[in-house]
PDB file of C-alpha atoms in Angstrom:
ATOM      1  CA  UNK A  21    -210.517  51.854-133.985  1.00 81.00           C
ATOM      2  CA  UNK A  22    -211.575  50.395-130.534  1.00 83.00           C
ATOM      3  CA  UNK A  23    -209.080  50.610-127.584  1.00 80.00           C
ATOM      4  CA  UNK A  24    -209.694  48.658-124.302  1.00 77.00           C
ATOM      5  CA  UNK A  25    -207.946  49.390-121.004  1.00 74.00           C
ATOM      6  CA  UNK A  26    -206.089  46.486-118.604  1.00 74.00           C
ATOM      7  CA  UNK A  27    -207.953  45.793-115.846  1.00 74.00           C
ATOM      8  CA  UNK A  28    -205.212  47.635-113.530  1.00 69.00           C
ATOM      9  CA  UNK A  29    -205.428  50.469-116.163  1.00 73.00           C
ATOM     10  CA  UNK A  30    -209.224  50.601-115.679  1.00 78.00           C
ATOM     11  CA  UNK A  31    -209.016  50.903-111.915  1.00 75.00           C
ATOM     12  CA  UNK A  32    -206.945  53.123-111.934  1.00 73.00           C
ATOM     13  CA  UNK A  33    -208.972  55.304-114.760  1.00 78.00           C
ATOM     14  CA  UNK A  34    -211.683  54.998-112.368  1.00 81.00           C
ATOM     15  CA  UNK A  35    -209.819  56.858-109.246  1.00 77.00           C
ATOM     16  CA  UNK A  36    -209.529  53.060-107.793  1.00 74.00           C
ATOM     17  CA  UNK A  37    -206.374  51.998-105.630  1.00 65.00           C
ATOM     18  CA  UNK A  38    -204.433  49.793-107.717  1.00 65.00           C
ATOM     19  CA  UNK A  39    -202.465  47.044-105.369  1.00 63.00           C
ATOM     20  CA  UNK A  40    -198.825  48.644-105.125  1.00 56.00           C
ATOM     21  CA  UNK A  41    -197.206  45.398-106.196  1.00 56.00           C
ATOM     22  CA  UNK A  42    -198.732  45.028-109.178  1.00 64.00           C
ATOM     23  CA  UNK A  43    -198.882  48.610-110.809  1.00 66.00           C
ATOM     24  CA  UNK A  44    -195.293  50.331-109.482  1.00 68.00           C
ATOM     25  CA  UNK A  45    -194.269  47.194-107.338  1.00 74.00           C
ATOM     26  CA  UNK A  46    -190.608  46.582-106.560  1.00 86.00           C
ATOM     27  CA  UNK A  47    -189.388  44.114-108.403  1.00 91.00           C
ATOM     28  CA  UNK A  48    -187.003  41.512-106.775  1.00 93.00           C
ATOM     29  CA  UNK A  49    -185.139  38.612-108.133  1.00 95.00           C
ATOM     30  CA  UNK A  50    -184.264  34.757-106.168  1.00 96.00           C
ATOM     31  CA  UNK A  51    -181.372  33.123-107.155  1.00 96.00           C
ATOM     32  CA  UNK A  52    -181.347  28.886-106.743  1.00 97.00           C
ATOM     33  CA  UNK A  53    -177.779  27.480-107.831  1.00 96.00           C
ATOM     34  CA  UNK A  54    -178.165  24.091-108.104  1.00 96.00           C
ATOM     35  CA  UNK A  55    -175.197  20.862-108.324  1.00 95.00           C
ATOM     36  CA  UNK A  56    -176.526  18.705-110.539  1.00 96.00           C
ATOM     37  CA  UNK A  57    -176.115  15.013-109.232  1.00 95.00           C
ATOM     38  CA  UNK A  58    -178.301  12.872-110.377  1.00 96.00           C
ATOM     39  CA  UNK A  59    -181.249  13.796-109.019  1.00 97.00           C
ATOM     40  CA  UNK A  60    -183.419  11.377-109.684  1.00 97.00           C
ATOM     41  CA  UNK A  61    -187.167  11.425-111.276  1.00 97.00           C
ATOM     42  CA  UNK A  62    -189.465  12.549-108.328  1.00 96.00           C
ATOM     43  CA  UNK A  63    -186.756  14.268-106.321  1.00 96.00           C
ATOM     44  CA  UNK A  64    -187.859  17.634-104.876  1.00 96.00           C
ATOM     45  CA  UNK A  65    -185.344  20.404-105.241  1.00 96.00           C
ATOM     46  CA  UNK A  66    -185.854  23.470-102.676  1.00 96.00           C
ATOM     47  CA  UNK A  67    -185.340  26.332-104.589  1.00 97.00           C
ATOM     48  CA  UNK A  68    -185.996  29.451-102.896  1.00 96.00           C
ATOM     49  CA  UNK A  69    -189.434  31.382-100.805  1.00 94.00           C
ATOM     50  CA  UNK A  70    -191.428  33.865-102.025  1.00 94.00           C
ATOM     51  CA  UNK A  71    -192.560  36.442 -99.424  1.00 91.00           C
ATOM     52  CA  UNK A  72    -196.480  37.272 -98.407  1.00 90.00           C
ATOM     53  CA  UNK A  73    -198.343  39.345-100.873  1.00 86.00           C
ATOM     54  CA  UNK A  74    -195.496  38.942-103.441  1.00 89.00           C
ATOM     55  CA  UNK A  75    -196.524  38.020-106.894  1.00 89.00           C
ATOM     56  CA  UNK A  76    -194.632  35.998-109.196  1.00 93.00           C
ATOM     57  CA  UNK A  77    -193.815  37.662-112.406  1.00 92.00           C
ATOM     58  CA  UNK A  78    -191.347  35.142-114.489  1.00 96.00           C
ATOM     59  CA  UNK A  79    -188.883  32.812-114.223  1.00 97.00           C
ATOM     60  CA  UNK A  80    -185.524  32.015-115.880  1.00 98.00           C
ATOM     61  CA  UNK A  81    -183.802  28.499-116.621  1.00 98.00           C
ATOM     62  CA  UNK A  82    -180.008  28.155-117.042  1.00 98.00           C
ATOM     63  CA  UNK A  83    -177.801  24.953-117.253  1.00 97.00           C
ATOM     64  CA  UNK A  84    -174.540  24.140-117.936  1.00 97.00           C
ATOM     65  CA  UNK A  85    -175.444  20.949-119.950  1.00 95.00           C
ATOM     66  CA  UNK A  86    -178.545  19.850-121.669  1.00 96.00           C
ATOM     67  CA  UNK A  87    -181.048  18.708-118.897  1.00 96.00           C
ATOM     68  CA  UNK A  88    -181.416  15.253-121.691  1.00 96.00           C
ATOM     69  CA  UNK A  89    -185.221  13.692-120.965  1.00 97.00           C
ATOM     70  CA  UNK A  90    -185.443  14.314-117.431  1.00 97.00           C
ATOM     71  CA  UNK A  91    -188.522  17.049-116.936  1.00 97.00           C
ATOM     72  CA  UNK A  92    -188.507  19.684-114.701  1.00 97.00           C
ATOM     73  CA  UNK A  93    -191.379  21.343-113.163  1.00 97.00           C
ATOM     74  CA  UNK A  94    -191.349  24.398-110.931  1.00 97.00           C
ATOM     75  CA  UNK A  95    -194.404  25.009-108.583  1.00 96.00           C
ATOM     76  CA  UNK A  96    -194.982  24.944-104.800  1.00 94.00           C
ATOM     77  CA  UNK A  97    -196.260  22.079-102.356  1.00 90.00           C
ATOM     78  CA  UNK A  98    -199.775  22.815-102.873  1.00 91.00           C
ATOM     79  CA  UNK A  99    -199.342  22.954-106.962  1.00 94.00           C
ATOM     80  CA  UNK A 100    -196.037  21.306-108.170  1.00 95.00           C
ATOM     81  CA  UNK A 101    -196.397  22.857-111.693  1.00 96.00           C
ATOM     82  CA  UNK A 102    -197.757  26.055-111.187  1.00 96.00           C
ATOM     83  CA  UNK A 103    -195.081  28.117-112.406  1.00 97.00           C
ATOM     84  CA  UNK A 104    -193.976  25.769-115.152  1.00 97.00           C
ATOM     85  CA  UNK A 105    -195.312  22.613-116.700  1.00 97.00           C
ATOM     86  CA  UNK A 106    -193.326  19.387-116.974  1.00 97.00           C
ATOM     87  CA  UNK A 107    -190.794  19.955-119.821  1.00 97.00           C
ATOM     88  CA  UNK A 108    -187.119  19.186-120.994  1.00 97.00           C
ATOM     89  CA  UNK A 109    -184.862  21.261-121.287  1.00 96.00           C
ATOM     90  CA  UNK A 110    -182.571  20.921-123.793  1.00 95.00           C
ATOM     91  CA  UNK A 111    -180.822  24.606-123.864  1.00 93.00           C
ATOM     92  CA  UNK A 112    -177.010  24.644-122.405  1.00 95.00           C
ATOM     93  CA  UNK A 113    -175.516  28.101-121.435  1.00 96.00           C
ATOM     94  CA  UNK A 114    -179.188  29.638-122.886  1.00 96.00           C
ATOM     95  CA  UNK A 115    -181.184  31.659-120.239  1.00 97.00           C
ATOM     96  CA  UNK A 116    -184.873  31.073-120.874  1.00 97.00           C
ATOM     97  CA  UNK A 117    -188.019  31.947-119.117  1.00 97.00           C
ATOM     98  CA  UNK A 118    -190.734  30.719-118.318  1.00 97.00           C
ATOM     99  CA  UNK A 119    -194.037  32.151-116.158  1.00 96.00           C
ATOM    100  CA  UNK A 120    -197.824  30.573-116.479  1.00 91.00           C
ATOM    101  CA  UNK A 121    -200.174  32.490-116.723  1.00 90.00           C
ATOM    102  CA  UNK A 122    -202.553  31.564-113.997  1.00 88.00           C
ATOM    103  CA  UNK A 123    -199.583  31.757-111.623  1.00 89.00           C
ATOM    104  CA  UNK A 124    -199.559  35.596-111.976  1.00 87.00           C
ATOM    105  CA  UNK A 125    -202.932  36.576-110.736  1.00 82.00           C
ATOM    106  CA  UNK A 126    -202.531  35.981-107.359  1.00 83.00           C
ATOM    107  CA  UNK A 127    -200.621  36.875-104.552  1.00 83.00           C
ATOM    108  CA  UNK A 128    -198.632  34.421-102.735  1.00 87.00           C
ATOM    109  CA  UNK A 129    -200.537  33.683 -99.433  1.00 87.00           C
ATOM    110  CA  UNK A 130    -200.066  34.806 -96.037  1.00 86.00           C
ATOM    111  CA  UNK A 131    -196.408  32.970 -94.511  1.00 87.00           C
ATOM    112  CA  UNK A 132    -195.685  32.992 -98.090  1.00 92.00           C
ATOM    113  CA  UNK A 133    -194.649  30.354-100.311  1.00 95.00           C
ATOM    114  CA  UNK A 134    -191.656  27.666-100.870  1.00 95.00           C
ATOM    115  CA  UNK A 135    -191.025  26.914-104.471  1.00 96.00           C
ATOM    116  CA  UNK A 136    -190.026  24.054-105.621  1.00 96.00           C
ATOM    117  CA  UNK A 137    -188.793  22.075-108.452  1.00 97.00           C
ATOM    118  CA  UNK A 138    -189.767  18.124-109.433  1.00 97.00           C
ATOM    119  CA  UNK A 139    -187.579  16.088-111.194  1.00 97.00           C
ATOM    120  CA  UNK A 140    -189.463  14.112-114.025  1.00 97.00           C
ATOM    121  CA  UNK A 141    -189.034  11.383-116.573  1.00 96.00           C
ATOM    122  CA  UNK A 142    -185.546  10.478-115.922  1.00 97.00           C
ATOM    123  CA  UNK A 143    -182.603  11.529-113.214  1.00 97.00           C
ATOM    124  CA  UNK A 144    -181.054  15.077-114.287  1.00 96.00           C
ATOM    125  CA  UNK A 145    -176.980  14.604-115.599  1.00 96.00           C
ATOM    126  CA  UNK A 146    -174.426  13.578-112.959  1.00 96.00           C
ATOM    127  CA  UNK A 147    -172.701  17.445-112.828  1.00 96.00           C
ATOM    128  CA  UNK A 148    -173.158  20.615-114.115  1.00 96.00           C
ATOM    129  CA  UNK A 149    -174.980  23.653-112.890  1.00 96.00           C
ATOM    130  CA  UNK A 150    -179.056  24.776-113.234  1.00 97.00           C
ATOM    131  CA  UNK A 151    -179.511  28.130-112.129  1.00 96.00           C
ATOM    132  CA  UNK A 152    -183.521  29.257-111.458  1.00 96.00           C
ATOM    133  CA  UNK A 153    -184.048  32.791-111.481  1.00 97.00           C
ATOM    134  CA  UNK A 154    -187.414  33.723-109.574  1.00 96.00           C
ATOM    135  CA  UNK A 155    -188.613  37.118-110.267  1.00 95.00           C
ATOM    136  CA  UNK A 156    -191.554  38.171-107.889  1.00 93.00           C
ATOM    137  CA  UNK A 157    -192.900  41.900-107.687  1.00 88.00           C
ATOM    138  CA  UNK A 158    -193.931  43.466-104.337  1.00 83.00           C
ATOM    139  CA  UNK A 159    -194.322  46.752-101.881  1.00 70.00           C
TER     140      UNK A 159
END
C-alpha cells in the first residue's frame, strides 16, 4: 500500500519551517450579523476584514428565512466570489459552510483584506437575519 505525505507534512518531514498559520495556527472566527432589507441584486454587503498573513479556512451561512432566488457570493474587491460562488440559499435556521478551494492557498495580502458579499439574481427578503461566520487561521 502506497502512502503520500501533504505538502505541509513533507516540509516538515524534511526539517523545513512550516508557516505557523497553517500547521499549529490560531484559529479565529468573524462574526457579520446582517438585517435583511431588501438588499437588492448587486448590493455590496461589508462583512468583516481579514488580517495580513491570515488565511481563510471556511465559512458558515445562517438565515432566519430562506434567502428565495436572490444569490449570494462572498469574496473580496479584487475577486467577488472567491470564497463562495454565486448560489441560493435556501436553508432557514441551518448553519452551512462553505470555503473554495483556491481561496485557501494563500495568505491574505499585506493591509489585509475586506470581505464582502454580492447580492445576485434578485433582492434578498424584506427582514430576517444572515449571519456569515469567517473562520481565518493565523500566528
Amino acid at each position: 500500500m502506497a502512502k503520500t505525505y501533504s505538502n505541509e507534512m513533507t516540509a516538515e518531514l524534511a526539517g523545513n519551517h512550516v508557516i505557523a498559520s497553517v500547521a499549529n495556527g490560531r484559529l479565529r472566527r468573524r462574526r457579520a450579523t446582517v438585517d435583511l432589507a431588501a438588499q437588492a441584486s448587486g448590493d455590496q454587503i461589508g462583512l468583516c476584514a481579514i488580517g495580513e498573513g491570515e488565511y481563510f479556512v471556511c465559512g458558515f451561512l445562517t438565515a432566519s428565512a430562506t434567502l428565495g432566488t436572490a444569490t449570494l457570493k462572498i469574496g473580496t474587491a479584487d475577486d467577488d466570489d472567491l470564497y463562495r460562488a454565486a448560489a441560493v440559499f435556501t436553508d432557514a435556521d441551518t448553519p452551512t459552510p462553505f470555503g473554495a478551494a483556491a481561496a485557501k492557498k494563500d495568505p491574505a495580502p499585506k493591509g489585509g483584506v475586506e470581505v464582502v458579499a454580492t447580492v445576485g439574481t434578485a433582492a434578498l427578503p424584506a427582514s430576517g437575519v444572515l449571519i456569515v461566520d469567517i473562520i481565518t487561521a493565523g500566528i
